[in-house]
CSV table of C-alpha atoms and ligand atoms in Angstrom, one decimal:
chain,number,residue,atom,x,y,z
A,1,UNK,CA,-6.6,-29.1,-5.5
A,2,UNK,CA,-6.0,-25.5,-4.1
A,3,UNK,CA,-9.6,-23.8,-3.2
A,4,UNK,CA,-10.5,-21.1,-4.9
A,5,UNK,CA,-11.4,-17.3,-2.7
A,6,UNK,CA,-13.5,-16.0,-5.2
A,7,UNK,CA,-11.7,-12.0,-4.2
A,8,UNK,CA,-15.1,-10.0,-4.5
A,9,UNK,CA,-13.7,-6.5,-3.2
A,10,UNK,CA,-14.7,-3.4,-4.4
A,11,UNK,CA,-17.8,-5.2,-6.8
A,12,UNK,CA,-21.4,-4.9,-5.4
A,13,UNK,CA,-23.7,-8.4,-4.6
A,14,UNK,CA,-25.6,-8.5,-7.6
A,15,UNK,CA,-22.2,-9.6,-9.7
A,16,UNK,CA,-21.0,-11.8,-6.8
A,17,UNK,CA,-24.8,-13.9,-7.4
A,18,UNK,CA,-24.6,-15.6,-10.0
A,19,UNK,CA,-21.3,-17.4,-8.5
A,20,UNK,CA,-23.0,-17.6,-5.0
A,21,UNK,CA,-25.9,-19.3,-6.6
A,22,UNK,CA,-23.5,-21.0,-8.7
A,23,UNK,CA,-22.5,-22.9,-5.4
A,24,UNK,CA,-19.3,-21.4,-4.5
A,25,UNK,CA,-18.1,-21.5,-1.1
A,26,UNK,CA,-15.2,-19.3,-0.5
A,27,UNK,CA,-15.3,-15.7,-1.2
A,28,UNK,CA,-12.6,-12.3,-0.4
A,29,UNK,CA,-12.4,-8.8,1.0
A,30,UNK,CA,-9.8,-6.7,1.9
A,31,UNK,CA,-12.0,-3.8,3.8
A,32,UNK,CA,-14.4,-5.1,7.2
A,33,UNK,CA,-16.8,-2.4,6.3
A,34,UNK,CA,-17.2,-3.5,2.7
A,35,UNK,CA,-17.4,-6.9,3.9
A,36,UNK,CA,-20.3,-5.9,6.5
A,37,UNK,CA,-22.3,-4.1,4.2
A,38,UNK,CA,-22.7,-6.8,1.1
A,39,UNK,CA,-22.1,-10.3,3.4
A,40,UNK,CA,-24.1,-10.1,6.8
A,41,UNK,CA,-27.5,-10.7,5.2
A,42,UNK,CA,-26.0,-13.2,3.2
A,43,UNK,CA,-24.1,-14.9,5.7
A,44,UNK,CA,-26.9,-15.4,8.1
A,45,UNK,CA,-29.1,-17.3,5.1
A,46,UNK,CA,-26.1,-19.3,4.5
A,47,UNK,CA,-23.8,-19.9,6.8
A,48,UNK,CA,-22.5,-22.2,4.5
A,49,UNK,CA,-19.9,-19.3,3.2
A,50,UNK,CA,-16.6,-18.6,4.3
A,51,UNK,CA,-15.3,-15.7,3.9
A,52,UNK,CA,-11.9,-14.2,3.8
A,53,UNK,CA,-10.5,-11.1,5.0
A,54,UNK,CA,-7.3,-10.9,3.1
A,55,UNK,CA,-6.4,-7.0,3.4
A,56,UNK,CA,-5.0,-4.6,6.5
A,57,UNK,CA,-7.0,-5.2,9.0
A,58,UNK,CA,-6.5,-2.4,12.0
A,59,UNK,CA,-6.6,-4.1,15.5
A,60,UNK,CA,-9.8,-1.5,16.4
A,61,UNK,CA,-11.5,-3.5,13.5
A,62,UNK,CA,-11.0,-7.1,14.8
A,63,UNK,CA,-14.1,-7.3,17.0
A,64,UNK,CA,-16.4,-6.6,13.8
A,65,UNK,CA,-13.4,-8.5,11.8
A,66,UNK,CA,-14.2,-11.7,13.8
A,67,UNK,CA,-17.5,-11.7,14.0
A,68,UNK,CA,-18.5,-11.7,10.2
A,69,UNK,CA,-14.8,-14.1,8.6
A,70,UNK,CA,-13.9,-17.2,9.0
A,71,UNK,CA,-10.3,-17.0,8.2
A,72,UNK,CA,-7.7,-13.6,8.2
A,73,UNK,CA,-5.2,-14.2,5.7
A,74,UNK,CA,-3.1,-10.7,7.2
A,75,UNK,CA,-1.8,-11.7,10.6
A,76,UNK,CA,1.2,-9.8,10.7
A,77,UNK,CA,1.7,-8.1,14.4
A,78,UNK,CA,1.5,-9.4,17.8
A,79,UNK,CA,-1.0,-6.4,18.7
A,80,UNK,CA,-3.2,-7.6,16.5
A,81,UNK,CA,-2.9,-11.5,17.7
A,82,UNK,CA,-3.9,-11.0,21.1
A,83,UNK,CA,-7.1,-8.9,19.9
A,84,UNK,CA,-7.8,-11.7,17.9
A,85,UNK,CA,-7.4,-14.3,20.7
A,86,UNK,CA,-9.3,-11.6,22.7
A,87,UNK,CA,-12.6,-11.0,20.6
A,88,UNK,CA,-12.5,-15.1,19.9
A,89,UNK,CA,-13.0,-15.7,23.6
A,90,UNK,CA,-15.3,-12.4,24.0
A,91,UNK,CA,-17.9,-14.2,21.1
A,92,UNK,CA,-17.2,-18.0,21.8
A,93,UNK,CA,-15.7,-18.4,18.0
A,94,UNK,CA,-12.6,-19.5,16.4
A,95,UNK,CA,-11.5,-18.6,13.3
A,96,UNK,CA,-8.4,-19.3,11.3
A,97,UNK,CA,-5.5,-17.3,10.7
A,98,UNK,CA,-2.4,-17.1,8.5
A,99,UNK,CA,0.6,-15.4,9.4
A,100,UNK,CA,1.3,-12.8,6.0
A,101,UNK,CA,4.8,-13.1,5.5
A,102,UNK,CA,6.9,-10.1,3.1
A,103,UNK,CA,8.9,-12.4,1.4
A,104,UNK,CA,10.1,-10.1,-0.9
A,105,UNK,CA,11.5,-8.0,1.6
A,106,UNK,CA,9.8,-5.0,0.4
A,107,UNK,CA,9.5,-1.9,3.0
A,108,UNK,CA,5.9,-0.6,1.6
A,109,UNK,CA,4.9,-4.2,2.3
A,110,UNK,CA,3.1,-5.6,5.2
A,111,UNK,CA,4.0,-9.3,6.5
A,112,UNK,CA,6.4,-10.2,8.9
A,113,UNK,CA,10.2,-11.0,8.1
A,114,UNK,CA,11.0,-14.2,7.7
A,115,UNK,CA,13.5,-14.3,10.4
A,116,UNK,CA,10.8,-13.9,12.8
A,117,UNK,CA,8.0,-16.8,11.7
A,118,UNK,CA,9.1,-18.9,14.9
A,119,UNK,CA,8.7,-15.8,17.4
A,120,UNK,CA,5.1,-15.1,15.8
A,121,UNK,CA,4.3,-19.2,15.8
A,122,UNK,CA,5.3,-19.3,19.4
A,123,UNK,CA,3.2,-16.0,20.6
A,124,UNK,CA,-0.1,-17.7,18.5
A,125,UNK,CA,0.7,-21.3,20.4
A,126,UNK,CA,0.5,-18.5,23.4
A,127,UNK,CA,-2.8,-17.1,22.6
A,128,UNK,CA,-3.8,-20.4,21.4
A,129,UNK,CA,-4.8,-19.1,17.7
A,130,UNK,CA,-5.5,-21.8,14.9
A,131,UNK,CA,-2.7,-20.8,13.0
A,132,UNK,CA,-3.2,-22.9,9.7
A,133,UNK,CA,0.0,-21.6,7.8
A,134,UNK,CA,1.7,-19.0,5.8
A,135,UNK,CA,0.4,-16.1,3.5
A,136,UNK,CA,2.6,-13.8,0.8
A,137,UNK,CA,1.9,-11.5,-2.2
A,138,UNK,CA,5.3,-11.4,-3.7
A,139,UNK,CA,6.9,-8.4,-5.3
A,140,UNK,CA,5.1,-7.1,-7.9
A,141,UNK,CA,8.2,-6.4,-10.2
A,142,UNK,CA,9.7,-9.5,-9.7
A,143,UNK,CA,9.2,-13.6,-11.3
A,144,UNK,CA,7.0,-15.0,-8.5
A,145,UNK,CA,8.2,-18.3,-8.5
A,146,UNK,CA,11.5,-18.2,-6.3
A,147,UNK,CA,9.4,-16.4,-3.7
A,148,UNK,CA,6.5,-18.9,-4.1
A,149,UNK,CA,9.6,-22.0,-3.9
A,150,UNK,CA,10.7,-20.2,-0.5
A,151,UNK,CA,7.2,-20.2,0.5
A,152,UNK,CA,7.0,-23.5,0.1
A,153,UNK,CA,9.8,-24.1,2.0
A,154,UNK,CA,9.1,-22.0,4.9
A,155,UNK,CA,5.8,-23.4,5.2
A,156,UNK,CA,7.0,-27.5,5.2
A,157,UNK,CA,9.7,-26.5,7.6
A,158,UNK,CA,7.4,-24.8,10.2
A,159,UNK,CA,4.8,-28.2,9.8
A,160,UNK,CA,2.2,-26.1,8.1
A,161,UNK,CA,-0.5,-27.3,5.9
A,162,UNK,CA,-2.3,-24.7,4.7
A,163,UNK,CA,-0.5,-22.0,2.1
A,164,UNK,CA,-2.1,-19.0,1.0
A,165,UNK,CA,-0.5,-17.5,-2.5
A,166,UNK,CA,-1.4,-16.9,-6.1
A,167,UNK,CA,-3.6,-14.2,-7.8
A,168,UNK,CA,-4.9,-13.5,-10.9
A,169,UNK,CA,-1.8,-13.2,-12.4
A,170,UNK,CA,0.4,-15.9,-10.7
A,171,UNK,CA,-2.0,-18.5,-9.5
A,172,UNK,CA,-0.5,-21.6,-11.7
A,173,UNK,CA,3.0,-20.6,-10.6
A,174,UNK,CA,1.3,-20.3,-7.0
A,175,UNK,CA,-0.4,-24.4,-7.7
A,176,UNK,CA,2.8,-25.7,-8.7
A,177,UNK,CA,4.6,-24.8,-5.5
A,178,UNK,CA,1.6,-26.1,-3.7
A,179,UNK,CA,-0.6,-23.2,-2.3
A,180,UNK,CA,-3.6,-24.5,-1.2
A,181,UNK,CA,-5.2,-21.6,-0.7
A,182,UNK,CA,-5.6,-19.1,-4.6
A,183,UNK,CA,-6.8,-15.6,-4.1
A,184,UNK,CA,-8.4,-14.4,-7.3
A,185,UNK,CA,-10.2,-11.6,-7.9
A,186,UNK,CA,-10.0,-9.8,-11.7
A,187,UNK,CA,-9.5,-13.0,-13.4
A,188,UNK,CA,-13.1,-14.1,-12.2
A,189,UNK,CA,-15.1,-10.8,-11.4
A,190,UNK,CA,-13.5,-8.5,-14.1
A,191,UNK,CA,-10.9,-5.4,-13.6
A,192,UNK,CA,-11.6,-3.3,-10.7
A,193,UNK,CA,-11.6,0.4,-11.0
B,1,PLP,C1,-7.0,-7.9,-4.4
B,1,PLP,C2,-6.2,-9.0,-3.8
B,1,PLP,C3,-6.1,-10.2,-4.5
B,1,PLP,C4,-6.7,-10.5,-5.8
B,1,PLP,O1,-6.0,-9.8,-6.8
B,1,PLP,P1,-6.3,-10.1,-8.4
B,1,PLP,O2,-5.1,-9.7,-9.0
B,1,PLP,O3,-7.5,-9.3,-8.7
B,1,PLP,O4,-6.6,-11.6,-8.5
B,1,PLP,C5,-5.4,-11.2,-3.8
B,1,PLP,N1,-4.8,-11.1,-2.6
B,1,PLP,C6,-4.9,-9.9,-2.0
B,1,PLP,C7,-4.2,-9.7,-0.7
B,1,PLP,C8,-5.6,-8.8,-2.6
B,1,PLP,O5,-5.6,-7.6,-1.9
C-alpha cells in the first residue's frame, strides 16, 4: 500500500485537525514559511508527524527546511545537495530525500533530466544523503501513465525503493505503476484558491 501525504498547503490548521486527530501520519507543503507557521507547535507535541516539503525549496531556505521535514520530495540541483548534507551535519539530523525528476521534459518544469539520475545518485552517495528514490509530476496536458511506466522503470533500474508520484487527479494511475509515495491535496482537503 502507497502512504498517503495528506498535501495541506495553502489551508489553515483548524481543517488539517480533524485528519490529525483522525490519526494520520503524513502530511504536505510546498512553502517552508507556511510550513513553519501551522506545524512547529504541532510537531513538537507530536513528533509522531512527518512532514513533507514537496515544493521549490531555495538553498537559503534549507537550514529552516531541515529542521522542521522529514523528507524533501524536490531535490533537483547539486547546490542544493550539499546544503542539505551541510545543515544535516550542522543539526545532527538526517532526513530523506528524493531526487524530482522532469520526466516530461518540460522547460517550465523543475526536476533533473533523466540522462543525468546517475551523476545526481553519485554526488548524494558523495554527501552521503539518504536518497530513498525518484519523484515526478508529469505534464499536465498529457495521459500520465507512460510517464508514471518510465518512472517505474527508472526507479527499479537505479535500485530504488521508494517512488514518489500521483495527485489528486492521477493517484490510481500513480498505484498501478507502483508509487509508494501519493501526494494529495484537493481530493482530501477541498479546492484551493
Ligand atoms: C499541490 C501539490 C500536490 C497535490 O495536488 P492536488 O492536485 O491538490 O492533489 C502534489 N504534489 C505537488 C508537488 C504539489 O505541489
Amino acid at each position: 500500500m502507497p502512504t498517503i501525504i495528506a498535501v495541506s498547503k495553502t489551508f489553515s490548521i483548524d481543517k488539517i485537525q480533524p485528519l490529525i486527530s483522525y490519526g494520520h501520519l503524513h502530511y504536505g507543503e510546498n512553502k517552508v514559511q507556511e510550513a513553519i507557521e501551522k506545524w512547529s507547535d504541532i510537531k513538537k507535541n507530536s513528533p509522531e508527524i512527518q512532514l513533507h516539503m514537496i515544493g521549490k525549496l531555495q538553498s537559503n531556505k534549507v537550514k529552516f527546511a531541515i529542521k522542521l521535514f522529514d523528507f524533501i520530495h524536490s531535490v533537483d540541483n547539486k547546490k542544493l545537495m550539499k546544503k542539505i548534507s551541510d545543515a544535516q551535519k550542522e543539526f545532527n539530523k538526517k532526513i530523506q530525500v528524493f531526487l524530482q525528476v522532469n520526466i516530461g521534459n518540460e522547460s517550465q518544469k523543475s526536476g533533473i533530466k533523466e540522462d543525468n539520475i546517475q551523476e545526481f545518485i553519485s554526488y548524494s552517495e558523495e554527501l552521503n544523503l539518504n536518497l530513498l528514490g525518484l519523484m515526478c509530476i508529469p505534464p499536465a496536458d498529457k495521459d500520465p501513465i507512460i510517464f508514471f511506466e518510465k518512472m517505474n522503470t527508472l526507479n527499479k533500474k537505479f535500485g530504488f525503493k521508494e517512488l514518489s508520484m500521483g495527485m489528486s487527479s492521477d493517484y490510481l494511475k500513480a498505484s498501478e505503476n507502483f508509487s509508494t509515495y501519493l501526494r494529495i491535496g484537493s481530493s482530501i482537503f477541498g479546492q484551493r484558491y
